[in-house]
Short mmCIF file of C-alpha atoms in Angstrom, two decimals:
data_model
loop_
_atom_site.label_atom_id
_atom_site.label_comp_id
_atom_site.label_asym_id
_atom_site.label_seq_id
_atom_site.Cartn_x
_atom_site.Cartn_y
_atom_site.Cartn_z
CA MET A 1038 -17.42 38.88 -75.78
CA ASP A 1039 -18.74 39.45 -72.24
CA ARG A 1040 -19.32 36.54 -69.84
CA GLU A 1041 -23.13 36.49 -70.19
CA LYS A 1042 -22.95 36.36 -73.99
CA GLU A 1043 -20.27 33.68 -73.77
CA LYS A 1044 -22.56 31.51 -71.62
CA GLN A 1045 -25.20 31.77 -74.34
CA ASP A 1046 -22.71 30.65 -77.03
CA PRO A 1047 -21.28 27.33 -75.81
CA VAL A 1048 -19.48 26.58 -79.07
CA HIS A 1049 -17.17 29.54 -78.46
CA PHE A 1050 -17.19 29.32 -74.69
CA ALA A 1051 -16.57 25.60 -74.16
CA ALA A 1052 -13.08 26.63 -73.09
CA ALA A 1053 -11.92 23.54 -71.28
CA VAL A 1054 -12.47 19.85 -71.57
CA LYS A 1055 -11.18 17.74 -68.71
CA GLU A 1056 -10.66 14.06 -69.37
CA ALA A 1057 -9.80 11.37 -66.86
CA PRO A 1058 -7.15 9.11 -68.41
CA ALA A 1059 -6.56 5.56 -67.21
CA SER A 1060 -4.16 6.83 -64.54
CA GLY A 1061 -7.12 8.46 -62.81
CA LYS A 1062 -5.47 11.88 -62.84
CA ALA A 1063 -7.62 14.46 -64.61
CA LYS A 1064 -6.06 16.02 -67.69
CA LYS A 1065 -7.36 19.44 -68.69
CA LYS A 1066 -7.85 20.16 -72.35
CA THR A 1067 -8.86 23.52 -73.72
CA ALA A 1068 -10.79 24.11 -76.91
CA SER A 1069 -7.60 25.37 -78.58
CA HIS A 1070 -5.75 22.17 -77.60
CA LEU A 1071 -8.54 20.12 -79.13
CA GLU A 1072 -8.39 22.13 -82.36
CA LYS A 1073 -4.60 21.72 -82.53
CA GLU A 1074 -4.85 17.96 -81.96
CA LYS A 1075 -7.50 17.67 -84.66
CA SER A 1076 -5.40 19.52 -87.24
CA GLU A 1077 -2.23 17.61 -86.34
CA MET A 1078 -3.76 14.15 -86.24
CA GLY A 1079 -6.67 14.54 -88.62
CA ASN A 1080 -8.52 12.01 -86.49
CA LYS A 1081 -12.06 11.97 -87.88
CA LYS A 1082 -13.38 9.79 -85.06
CA SER A 1083 -12.05 12.22 -82.45
CA GLU A 1084 -13.51 15.19 -84.34
CA LYS A 1085 -16.90 13.51 -84.52
CA LYS A 1086 -16.82 12.73 -80.79
CA ASP A 1087 -15.89 16.33 -79.91
CA LYS A 1088 -18.74 17.62 -82.10
CA THR A 1089 -21.11 15.13 -80.48
CA ILE A 1090 -20.13 16.30 -77.00
CA LEU A 1091 -20.64 19.94 -78.01
CA LYS A 1092 -24.06 19.06 -79.45
CA LEU A 1093 -25.07 17.29 -76.23
CA TYR A 1094 -23.71 20.23 -74.23
CA LYS A 1095 -25.75 22.80 -76.15
CA LYS A 1096 -28.92 20.71 -75.87
CA ALA A 1097 -28.40 20.18 -72.13
CA LEU A 1098 -27.88 23.92 -71.57
CA LYS A 1099 -30.98 24.78 -73.58
CA THR A 1100 -33.14 22.23 -71.73
CA ARG A 1101 -31.67 23.39 -68.40
CA GLU A 1102 -33.55 26.67 -68.88
CA ASN A 1103 -36.85 24.73 -68.58
CA ALA A 1104 -36.00 23.43 -65.11
CA TYR A 1105 -38.76 23.78 -62.52
CA VAL A 1106 -36.79 24.82 -59.44
CA PRO A 1107 -38.92 27.12 -57.24
CA PHE A 1108 -37.10 26.07 -54.07
CA SER A 1109 -33.38 25.69 -54.83
CA LYS A 1110 -33.17 27.86 -57.98
CA PHE A 1111 -30.48 25.32 -59.05
CA LYS A 1112 -31.09 24.51 -62.73
CA VAL A 1113 -29.61 21.35 -64.20
CA GLY A 1114 -29.79 20.06 -67.78
CA ALA A 1115 -28.89 16.67 -69.21
CA ALA A 1116 -28.72 15.02 -72.62
CA VAL A 1117 -28.50 11.32 -73.49
CA LEU A 1118 -27.13 10.02 -76.79
CA THR A 1119 -28.46 6.68 -78.07
CA SER A 1120 -26.69 4.17 -80.29
CA SER A 1121 -29.01 5.23 -83.14
CA GLY A 1122 -27.84 8.86 -82.77
CA GLU A 1123 -31.00 10.22 -81.14
CA ILE A 1124 -30.68 12.69 -78.28
CA TYR A 1125 -33.09 12.89 -75.34
CA THR A 1126 -32.90 15.79 -72.91
CA GLY A 1127 -34.07 16.45 -69.39
CA CYS A 1128 -34.07 19.10 -66.69
CA ASN A 1129 -34.54 18.84 -62.96
CA ILE A 1130 -38.08 19.15 -61.61
CA GLU A 1131 -38.55 20.00 -57.94
CA ASN A 1132 -41.51 19.23 -55.73
CA SER A 1133 -42.61 20.71 -52.41
CA SER A 1134 -42.31 17.15 -51.09
CA PHE A 1135 -38.54 17.17 -51.68
CA GLY A 1136 -38.21 13.39 -51.99
CA LEU A 1137 -40.31 13.57 -55.15
CA THR A 1138 -37.85 15.88 -56.92
CA VAL A 1139 -36.45 14.32 -60.10
CA CYS A 1140 -32.97 15.07 -61.42
CA ALA A 1141 -32.22 16.08 -65.00
CA GLU A 1142 -30.23 12.91 -65.69
CA ARG A 1143 -33.13 10.63 -64.76
CA VAL A 1144 -35.63 12.73 -66.74
CA ALA A 1145 -33.46 12.39 -69.88
CA ILE A 1146 -32.92 8.65 -69.36
CA PHE A 1147 -36.60 8.01 -68.60
CA LYS A 1148 -37.67 9.99 -71.70
CA ALA A 1149 -35.40 7.77 -73.79
CA ALA A 1150 -36.79 4.65 -72.10
CA ALA A 1151 -40.37 5.84 -72.68
CA ALA A 1152 -39.51 6.19 -76.38
CA GLY A 1153 -38.38 2.56 -76.48
CA VAL A 1154 -34.64 2.89 -75.88
CA ARG A 1155 -33.49 -0.05 -73.76
CA PRO A 1156 -30.52 -0.74 -71.47
CA GLY A 1157 -27.32 -0.93 -73.50
CA GLU A 1158 -28.66 1.38 -76.22
CA MET A 1159 -27.58 4.64 -74.57
CA LYS A 1160 -23.96 5.60 -75.37
CA MET A 1161 -23.30 8.83 -73.51
CA LEU A 1162 -24.86 11.16 -70.96
CA LEU A 1163 -23.91 14.80 -70.42
CA VAL A 1164 -25.04 16.77 -67.36
CA ALA A 1165 -24.50 20.52 -66.84
CA ALA A 1166 -25.31 23.11 -64.19
CA ASP A 1167 -24.16 26.54 -63.03
CA THR A 1168 -21.46 25.37 -60.64
CA GLU A 1169 -17.85 26.40 -60.16
CA ASP A 1170 -16.61 22.88 -60.84
CA VAL A 1171 -18.29 20.33 -63.12
CA THR A 1172 -21.63 18.87 -62.01
CA SER A 1173 -21.60 15.30 -60.76
CA PRO A 1174 -24.71 13.06 -60.78
CA CYS A 1175 -26.21 12.18 -57.40
CA GLY A 1176 -26.23 8.60 -56.10
CA ALA A 1177 -29.75 7.84 -57.36
CA CYS A 1178 -28.82 9.05 -60.85
CA ARG A 1179 -25.61 7.01 -60.79
CA GLN A 1180 -27.67 3.90 -60.05
CA VAL A 1181 -30.07 4.64 -62.94
CA ILE A 1182 -27.10 5.33 -65.25
CA ALA A 1183 -25.71 1.92 -64.25
CA GLU A 1184 -29.09 0.23 -64.80
CA PHE A 1185 -29.19 1.50 -68.37
CA GLY A 1186 -25.48 0.77 -68.92
CA ILE A 1187 -24.42 4.20 -70.17
CA PRO A 1188 -20.65 3.76 -70.60
CA GLU A 1189 -19.56 7.43 -70.92
CA ILE A 1190 -20.62 10.32 -68.72
CA VAL A 1191 -19.59 13.93 -69.35
CA MET A 1192 -19.93 16.24 -66.36
CA ALA A 1193 -19.98 19.96 -67.20
CA ASN A 1194 -20.76 23.44 -65.97
CA VAL A 1195 -22.20 26.43 -67.84
CA SER A 1196 -18.70 27.93 -68.15
CA GLY A 1197 -17.70 25.13 -70.51
CA ASP A 1198 -15.55 23.07 -68.17
CA MET A 1199 -16.03 19.35 -68.79
CA LYS A 1200 -14.78 16.09 -67.38
CA LYS A 1201 -15.44 12.76 -69.06
CA VAL A 1202 -15.63 9.63 -66.91
CA THR A 1203 -16.65 6.03 -67.41
CA LEU A 1204 -19.53 4.33 -65.66
CA GLU A 1205 -17.03 2.31 -63.62
CA GLU A 1206 -15.31 5.50 -62.43
CA LEU A 1207 -18.64 7.10 -61.57
CA LEU A 1208 -20.04 4.09 -59.72
CA PRO A 1209 -17.40 1.50 -58.85
CA PHE A 1210 -18.87 -1.84 -57.79
CA GLY A 1211 -22.31 -0.67 -58.96
CA PHE A 1212 -25.33 -2.95 -58.66
CA LYS A 1213 -26.71 -3.78 -62.12
CA ALA A 1214 -29.49 -5.89 -63.59
CA SER A 1215 -26.86 -8.45 -64.60
CA ASP A 1216 -26.22 -9.06 -60.89
CA PHE A 1217 -29.57 -10.88 -60.71
CA THR A 1218 -28.39 -13.68 -62.99
#
């Protein structure tokens, strides 16, 4: 399968999953390692989580194609999973007044909020772009992620590399709504 076709088929091309264990040192996992672990352990919860991440990944990549990026040409896609299992997606939308540009992560989160999903009801966010390394949310997006209390963030690229981090790793000492009380 050539590289362009592989990019279009993320199930077969999600070649590496990087996870950040408690030690803080990233541990790379490939799709074959995940399959081996699944067959050895038979862990249904782990299998479900891996399938969920792949589903978010595919939806983020698909939505990424709708990005409006006439200036940077840098397309980003995001997908948010709610506690009820719904998925909301977003892409980045640029504006000639650059400060008005909105990132994919915030579009996905705001779509969920507009549908009635409240802080604490979003379980996971995945963001993906065409970068060499995984795509990391900007500072503004990190603050919005903290506001809505999304505990797990998966950063990815279109090549299938992924790194999962917690909200605390992404934004240590973040300012949250609970800080008002």
